[in-house]
Amino acid sequence: MKKTLALTIGFIALALSVSSATASQKTLRAYTIWSERYAKAIFDAFTSDTGIKVEWMRFSSGELQARLEAEKANPQVDVVFGNMAEAFVDGMAKGLFDPYLPEKAEKIPPEFRDEEGYWTGVALDPICFMTNQKFLQDKGMAPPKSWDDLLDDRYGKRLQMADARTSGTAMYRVLSLVQAMGEDEAYAYQMKLNDNVQVYTKSGSGGALPIARGQAAGGIFFLVDALEMKQKGYPVVVSYPEEGVVAGIEAMALVKEASRPDLAKLFLDWASGERMQRLYGENGINLVPTNPDVPPATPELDIKSIKILPLDVEWAGANRDRLVERWVEEVLR
């Protein structure tokens, strides 16, 4: 309690030190890809700690990136919170972000942040399979444990997963396959998988509820979305391919030429600290903390037993657009 009180007082004092030029404009503007519930919990906590209001909007990863590019000459927000790391790398090359090293970022391992401060990772989220339990029982099937299991004819075009043109989840599905199989094999696999896909959804979580309700059989998601369905009591099974998956790095950054950079930096400092990542457990946010001092909130978020494949974030960012274009040309056809 004393620690929490001290941190709260510290944040308030820091907020009060913001320059007089911004003192009359204590509203931070942000874009995020996190769900409404998750984002509200984080931004409300920031407002509670600092008195600074947050005006925020949620988009899918691809939509957010496209919006930032369209607004480059006239930025409409100060920070991006929660988009995927490779999207920030892609945005760096396009001049969408300014570097800033948050005060508490040194606790976050180097592999989860940019050394120049262009992005800082605040959570991990592995790719997983989510399958309707009744579908599996009716078909006499076990939960999928290999990428090839999803090619089973019994799925009969009842899989749902995200569209690579708009979704960060889909991007990490592609990256997982590339890491597990090699790029050409990954695309050959996706062409076969396409025969069992009912629909590609605009957002990464778009297929979760249809699967939970039995309207679809299964799909590929971030763990955060699969656990959300389990928390709500739906009969779904979470499993992982033995060949491995990539864990997405959820990150944040300062928007280039933000109109309120002092408030943005104050938020990035706050969000890099232990206090923010402890909010995950307090609010049922199914993400894995990047701060080693914050343990996973539930056993399902302890990913030590999962085969996590290495990911070169710089390569992923540099090849993001190319991989999406190849998916459109070869998989959607």
XYZ file of C-alpha atoms in Angstrom:
333
model
C 0.000 0.000 0.000
C 2.831 2.382 0.922
C 4.577 1.598 -2.383
C 1.365 2.197 -4.340
C 0.752 5.456 -2.494
C 4.335 6.592 -3.117
C 4.060 5.771 -6.820
C 0.765 7.603 -7.062
C 2.200 10.682 -5.387
C 5.213 10.488 -7.686
C 3.095 10.383 -10.817
C 0.955 13.263 -9.613
C 4.046 15.326 -8.869
C 5.453 14.537 -12.286
C 2.193 15.466 -13.945
C 2.184 18.795 -12.159
C 5.661 19.494 -13.507
C 4.489 19.394 -17.104
C 5.234 22.695 -18.788
C 2.795 25.550 -18.553
C 2.308 25.332 -22.308
C 0.573 21.997 -21.876
C -0.890 22.588 -18.447
C -4.113 23.895 -19.929
C -4.364 20.984 -22.331
C -4.094 17.952 -20.079
C -5.678 15.528 -22.461
C -3.545 12.863 -24.094
C -4.676 11.448 -27.418
C -3.926 7.814 -28.242
C -4.592 5.021 -30.706
C -4.616 1.403 -29.579
C -5.401 -2.054 -30.942
C -6.320 -3.423 -27.501
C -9.930 -4.357 -26.806
C -12.220 -1.721 -25.327
C -12.125 -3.376 -21.902
C -8.356 -3.692 -21.787
C -7.624 -0.206 -23.093
C -10.140 1.424 -20.772
C -8.579 -0.255 -17.733
C -5.113 1.043 -18.647
C -6.065 4.575 -19.674
C -8.417 5.001 -16.698
C -5.591 3.960 -14.348
C -3.276 6.508 -15.979
C -5.896 9.226 -15.499
C -6.409 8.146 -11.892
C -2.656 8.307 -11.200
C -1.890 11.567 -13.004
C -5.121 13.510 -13.511
C -4.453 13.524 -17.261
C -7.419 12.479 -19.375
C -6.969 10.219 -22.378
C -8.979 10.471 -25.569
C -8.446 7.215 -27.403
C -9.684 5.241 -30.364
C -9.337 1.546 -31.151
C -8.526 0.047 -34.549
C -7.199 -3.215 -35.911
C -3.435 -3.209 -36.395
C -3.548 -2.663 -40.161
C -6.175 0.059 -39.904
C -4.182 1.863 -37.227
C -1.035 1.791 -39.316
C -2.875 3.058 -42.401
C -4.412 5.866 -40.361
C -1.017 6.969 -39.024
C 0.373 7.045 -42.554
C -2.580 9.088 -43.815
C -2.195 11.540 -40.905
C 1.590 11.796 -41.121
C 1.564 15.475 -42.136
C -0.975 16.317 -39.441
C -0.766 13.798 -36.561
C -4.043 13.357 -34.693
C -2.650 11.501 -31.666
C 0.354 11.660 -29.360
C 1.027 7.998 -28.651
C 0.247 4.554 -30.001
C -0.272 1.979 -27.269
C -0.472 -1.769 -27.760
C 0.255 -2.267 -31.448
C 2.639 -5.016 -32.540
C 6.397 -4.389 -32.483
C 6.922 -5.148 -36.153
C 4.337 -2.479 -37.023
C 6.454 0.087 -35.175
C 9.565 -1.065 -37.068
C 7.614 -0.626 -40.304
C 6.480 2.805 -39.081
C 10.037 3.872 -38.205
C 11.056 3.518 -41.846
C 8.030 5.566 -42.855
C 8.807 8.376 -40.384
C 5.766 7.816 -38.174
C 7.487 7.779 -34.775
C 10.007 9.755 -32.730
C 12.496 7.987 -30.445
C 11.992 8.228 -26.692
C 13.505 6.029 -23.989
C 10.948 5.808 -21.149
C 12.399 6.255 -17.688
C 11.534 2.763 -16.430
C 12.163 0.833 -19.638
C 15.532 -0.509 -18.466
C 13.709 -3.244 -16.516
C 12.249 -4.597 -19.760
C 14.619 -7.101 -21.466
C 16.428 -5.670 -24.525
C 14.770 -8.127 -26.929
C 11.409 -6.547 -26.103
C 12.309 -2.929 -26.851
C 14.121 -0.821 -29.435
C 17.543 0.297 -28.241
C 16.964 3.806 -29.622
C 13.527 4.075 -28.044
C 11.370 3.914 -31.165
C 9.170 1.313 -29.438
C 8.926 -0.310 -26.024
C 7.301 -3.709 -25.493
C 4.775 -3.907 -22.662
C 3.354 -7.424 -23.123
C 3.760 -10.740 -24.940
C 0.979 -12.678 -26.628
C 1.647 -16.031 -28.358
C -0.308 -17.401 -31.286
C -2.479 -20.441 -30.446
C -5.251 -22.673 -31.777
C -8.775 -22.264 -30.380
C -11.329 -24.988 -31.124
C -14.967 -25.502 -30.144
C -15.122 -28.371 -27.663
C -18.477 -29.727 -28.864
C -17.251 -29.764 -32.464
C -14.280 -31.884 -31.416
C -16.497 -34.262 -29.441
C -19.019 -34.608 -32.275
C -16.256 -35.373 -34.762
C -14.285 -37.612 -32.402
C -11.233 -35.396 -32.832
C -8.473 -34.350 -30.446
C -7.484 -30.678 -30.179
C -5.005 -29.792 -32.958
C -1.363 -30.184 -31.929
C 0.292 -29.588 -35.279
C -0.147 -27.061 -38.070
C -1.017 -30.001 -40.352
C -3.930 -30.985 -38.079
C -5.848 -27.949 -39.388
C -5.747 -29.440 -42.895
C -8.035 -32.293 -41.743
C -11.062 -32.566 -44.067
C -13.360 -32.899 -41.052
C -12.990 -29.173 -40.415
C -14.934 -28.849 -43.655
C -14.445 -25.127 -44.329
C -15.438 -24.215 -40.775
C -12.246 -22.450 -39.667
C -12.188 -18.696 -39.071
C -9.085 -16.550 -38.764
C -7.988 -12.997 -39.427
C -7.261 -11.208 -42.694
C -3.553 -10.363 -43.109
C -4.432 -7.029 -44.754
C -5.989 -5.646 -41.583
C -4.961 -7.729 -38.600
C -1.850 -8.001 -36.467
C -3.010 -11.458 -35.383
C -2.915 -12.599 -39.001
C 0.541 -11.091 -39.431
C 1.819 -13.140 -36.491
C 0.084 -16.258 -37.848
C 2.070 -15.754 -41.058
C 5.276 -15.064 -39.113
C 4.748 -18.200 -36.998
C 4.415 -20.304 -40.127
C 7.451 -18.698 -41.762
C 9.527 -19.361 -38.648
C 8.255 -22.939 -38.307
C 8.467 -24.006 -41.967
C 10.448 -21.492 -43.983
C 8.756 -18.886 -46.170
C 7.953 -20.860 -49.324
C 6.646 -23.865 -47.369
C 4.603 -21.517 -45.178
C 2.804 -20.088 -48.205
C 2.265 -23.514 -49.753
C 0.715 -24.584 -46.428
C -1.558 -21.538 -46.288
C -2.866 -22.285 -49.784
C -3.951 -25.728 -48.530
C -5.310 -24.287 -45.280
C -7.428 -21.834 -47.271
C -9.623 -24.775 -48.374
C -10.805 -25.155 -44.750
C -11.298 -21.433 -44.052
C -14.891 -20.222 -43.814
C -14.038 -16.514 -43.568
C -11.106 -14.181 -42.896
C -12.202 -11.579 -40.355
C -11.129 -7.931 -40.324
C -9.956 -8.004 -36.699
C -7.863 -10.663 -35.019
C -10.575 -11.549 -32.527
C -13.399 -11.455 -35.071
C -13.720 -15.226 -35.347
C -13.495 -15.949 -31.616
C -17.173 -15.553 -30.746
C -18.509 -17.553 -33.728
C -16.210 -20.414 -32.686
C -17.213 -20.086 -29.041
C -20.902 -20.286 -30.037
C -20.349 -23.271 -32.315
C -21.025 -21.360 -35.539
C -17.473 -22.221 -36.617
C -15.133 -25.051 -35.616
C -11.832 -23.391 -34.788
C -9.122 -21.019 -35.824
C -5.789 -19.355 -35.108
C -5.705 -16.501 -32.613
C -3.616 -14.630 -30.145
C -3.838 -16.279 -26.725
C -5.429 -13.136 -25.303
C -8.555 -13.616 -27.428
C -8.842 -17.359 -26.792
C -8.605 -16.921 -23.019
C -11.219 -14.161 -23.176
C -13.695 -16.738 -24.545
C -12.758 -19.214 -21.799
C -13.210 -16.531 -19.140
C -16.721 -15.917 -20.442
C -17.541 -19.596 -19.981
C -17.658 -20.711 -23.605
C -16.654 -24.346 -24.338
C -13.417 -23.771 -26.221
C -10.094 -25.610 -26.106
C -6.728 -23.838 -26.411
C -3.808 -25.789 -27.880
C -0.486 -25.122 -29.604
C 1.316 -26.599 -32.617
C 4.286 -28.710 -31.572
C 6.325 -27.053 -34.347
C 6.103 -23.801 -32.389
C 4.608 -20.324 -32.621
C 5.773 -16.754 -32.468
C 4.837 -14.563 -29.516
C 3.720 -11.097 -30.482
C 5.329 -8.155 -28.709
C 2.675 -5.578 -27.812
C 4.431 -2.218 -27.747
C 3.990 1.549 -27.561
C 5.682 4.598 -29.063
C 5.721 8.380 -29.373
C 4.069 9.637 -32.555
C 6.348 11.859 -34.651
C 5.589 15.549 -34.195
C 2.913 14.840 -31.601
C 1.239 18.063 -30.498
C 1.555 17.124 -26.806
C 4.917 15.385 -26.506
C 5.296 16.148 -22.790
C 2.076 14.321 -21.972
C 3.025 11.510 -24.335
C 6.404 11.043 -22.629
C 4.726 11.115 -19.220
C 2.423 8.315 -20.359
C 5.295 6.265 -21.814
C 7.224 6.637 -18.529
C 4.168 5.517 -16.546
C 3.359 2.619 -18.869
C 6.937 1.277 -18.733
C 6.753 0.751 -14.994
C 5.823 -2.282 -12.906
C 2.613 -0.587 -11.769
C 1.093 -0.639 -15.290
C 1.886 -4.303 -15.966
C 0.414 -5.355 -12.616
C -2.879 -3.965 -13.911
C -3.067 -7.013 -16.203
C -3.713 -9.362 -13.281
C -5.944 -6.872 -11.457
C -8.207 -6.440 -14.484
C -8.272 -9.907 -16.058
C -6.099 -8.769 -18.982
C -4.775 -11.962 -20.580
C -1.334 -10.747 -21.564
C 2.124 -11.891 -20.478
C 4.115 -9.088 -18.774
C 7.485 -8.140 -20.269
C 8.687 -6.837 -16.905
C 10.397 -9.809 -15.208
C 9.319 -8.486 -11.806
C 5.653 -9.005 -12.712
C 4.627 -12.699 -12.778
C 1.950 -14.026 -15.167
C -1.465 -13.598 -13.559
C -2.655 -17.161 -14.288
C -1.023 -20.543 -15.104
C -2.374 -20.290 -18.679
C -0.242 -17.179 -19.181
C 2.946 -18.975 -18.138
C 4.345 -19.696 -21.615
C 7.505 -21.507 -20.509
C 6.060 -24.853 -21.641
C 5.183 -23.568 -25.127
C 7.668 -23.770 -27.996
C 8.200 -20.087 -28.737
C 10.060 -19.528 -32.002
C 12.619 -16.722 -32.289
C 11.502 -13.672 -34.246
C 13.705 -11.032 -35.825
C 11.461 -8.015 -35.293
C 13.574 -5.864 -37.622
C 13.173 -8.430 -40.436
C 9.457 -8.763 -39.714
C 8.975 -5.002 -39.870
C 11.014 -4.610 -43.057
C 9.107 -7.438 -44.773
C 5.630 -6.731 -43.371
C 4.124 -5.229 -46.508
C 5.753 -7.824 -48.782
C 4.450 -10.761 -46.731
C 0.913 -9.345 -46.794
C 1.055 -8.777 -50.556
C 2.274 -12.340 -51.070
C -0.590 -13.639 -48.877
C -3.108 -11.775 -51.033
C -1.577 -12.937 -54.308
C -0.970 -16.584 -53.405
C -3.502 -17.495 -50.699
C -6.575 -15.413 -51.539
C -5.900 -15.600 -55.281
